[in-house]
Amino acid sequence: MPEKIRMKTPLVEMDGDEMTRILWKWIKEILIEPYVDLKTEYYDLGLPERDRTDDKVTEESAYAAKKYGVAVKCATITPNAQRVEEYKLKKMWKSPNGTIRRILDGTVFRAPIIVKGITPYVPGWKAPIVLARHAYGDIYNSVEARAAAGDSAYLVVCDKDGKEVSRQLIKKFDGDGIVQGVHNLDKSIESFAVSCFNYALENKMPLWFGAKDTISKTYDHRFKDIFNEIYERDYKEKFEKAGIYFMYTLIDDIVARIMRSEGGVLWACKNYDGDVMSDMVATAYGSLGMMSSVLVSPEGNYEFEAAHGTVTRHYYKYLKGEETSTNSVATIWAWTGALAKRGELDGIPELTAFAKKLEKAVIDTIESGEMTGDLIPLFRREGVTPVKLESRAFLKAVASRL
Ligand code: NAP
Ligand code: MG
C-alpha cells in the first residue's frame, strides 16, 4: 500500500441530512480515506444538531469556512412545518445555505457534470454552461401592495433624516391594480461581479451577463455599469492574457445566444433570471444528481456542494432496510472540488491530481455503463448496455477504477 497523500490545512466539513448523509459517510470511507490522510474540521449540520445548538453550528461552520478558505457541504434539510413536527424542532430554523451565503457574501455557481452517453436536451450543448445567480435583492426582498381604482402610488426616496430627496408618480390607478418596490445595493452587485470575474478567470471561461438596461434605464443599467467598470479597471488585461472575454448584452439576446451556443460559458444572471434559468439549464443537462455547485465569496473563500437536496424518498427506503440507487456523483464532485482547491492553495499537487483521478474514475464508470437508476433512462451509447447499481455498489465500482 503506497503512502496516503498528506494534507496541510483542514477542509471545513459540513455534514448533512438523510440519504446524502449516508452517501457522505460511504464516499469518505470508500473513495477518499484509503488514499488521503484526510484532515477536516467537522461541523455537523444535520438537523438534530442544528436544533440542539440553536443553529449556532451553522454559523460556526460558515466562520470556519472564512478562516480556512475551503469547505465541503452535504445537502441539508431546510425545515418547514412538517419537518418541525417530524424532528420535534424548537423552531423552524432558517435555510443553512442562506445562513452560509449571508456570512460568506458569496455567489453560487452551478455546473453540470458531463459524461458521454448522456446527451443534453439541447443537442448543440457540448460543454458545460455554468450559471451564476446573484442572490440578493430584486423581487426576493421586495415590498408589494394592492391598489384600488383612484389610488396613487409614488416612489419616494428620503435621506437619513427623513427629508424627501425625490418623488415620482408610479401610477394614478384608473382601475384596481398592484404595485411593487424592489431594490438592490451597489456593494452586493460589486461582489457578484467580482466573484463572476474571478470564477471566469480561474476556469478559463468567457463570461456573459445580460440585463434589461434599455427598458430599465436606472436599475438594470446600474448592473451593466458596475460590471463594465470593474471589468475595465481590474480584469480586462487578465482576461485578454487568459484568452477569454466578457460580454454584456440584453438578457433576451443572451438567452438566444445560449440556445445557439456549444456551452462552455459562464452565464451571470440577475436574481430572478438565475432562479428560472438554473432550473432550465439543470433539466436540459439531464439529472439533478449530475449538477455540482460552489459558493465563491469575493474574498476567495469556497464552499463546495451538490445542487440537489437530501433525497428524502430514498432515505425512507434506506431506513426500511431496502437498497437504494441514489446518485452520488454531485456529492463526490463537492469533495473533489474541495480537495483540488485545498491542494492548489497549499501547494500539494498530488492532492489536486488525486481529485482529478477520482473524477475521471466516476466518468469512466458511467461511460462504461455502470450507473445509478436515475441515469438509466437518459443513457444512450452505442455498444454499451447500462446496468443499474445500488448506491454503495456504484461507489465500489468507482473505487475499482481509481
Ligand atoms: P431533492 O432531495 O433534490 O430530491 C427530489 C427528487 O429528485 C428525489 O426524490 C429524486 O427523485 C430526485 N433526486 C434528487 N437528487 C437525486 C440523486 N442524487 N439521486 C437520485 N435521484 C435524485 O429535493 P426535495 O425532495 O425537494 O428536498 C428534500 C430535502 O432536501 C428538503 O428537506 C429540502 O429542504 C432539502 N434541500 C436541500 C438543498 C441543499 O442543501 N442544498 C437543496 C434542495 C433541497 P425520485 O424520488 O423520483 O427518485
Ligand atoms: Mg428556481
Coordinates of N, CA, C and O and ligand atoms in Angstrom, one line a residue, residues 110 133 140 272 274-279, ligand 2:
R110 N -23.3 27.0 -10.5 CA -23.8 25.7 -10.7 C -23.3 25.2 -12.1 O -23.5 25.8 -13.1
R133 N -25.9 32.9 -10.2 CA -27.1 33.6 -9.8 C -26.8 34.7 -8.7 O -26.2 34.3 -7.7
Y140 N -36.9 39.3 -4.6 CA -36.7 38.5 -3.4 C -36.6 39.3 -2.1 O -36.7 38.7 -1.0
Y272 N -33.7 36.9 -10.4 CA -34.9 36.2 -10.9 C -34.5 35.4 -12.2 O -34.9 34.2 -12.3
G274 N -31.7 34.1 -12.8 CA -30.9 32.9 -12.3 C -31.8 31.8 -11.7 O -31.6 30.6 -11.9
D275 N -32.8 32.3 -11.0 CA -33.8 31.3 -10.3 C -34.4 30.5 -11.4 O -34.5 29.3 -11.4
V276 N -34.9 31.2 -12.5 CA -35.6 30.5 -13.5 C -34.7 29.7 -14.5 O -34.9 28.5 -14.7
M277 N -33.6 30.4 -14.9 CA -32.7 29.7 -15.9 C -31.9 28.6 -15.3 O -31.6 27.7 -16.1
S278 N -31.6 28.6 -14.0 CA -30.9 27.5 -13.5 C -31.7 26.2 -13.5 O -31.1 25.1 -13.8
D279 N -33.0 26.3 -13.4 CA -33.8 25.1 -13.5 C -33.8 24.6 -14.9 O -33.8 23.4 -15.2
Ligands
MG2 MG -35.7 28.1 -9.4

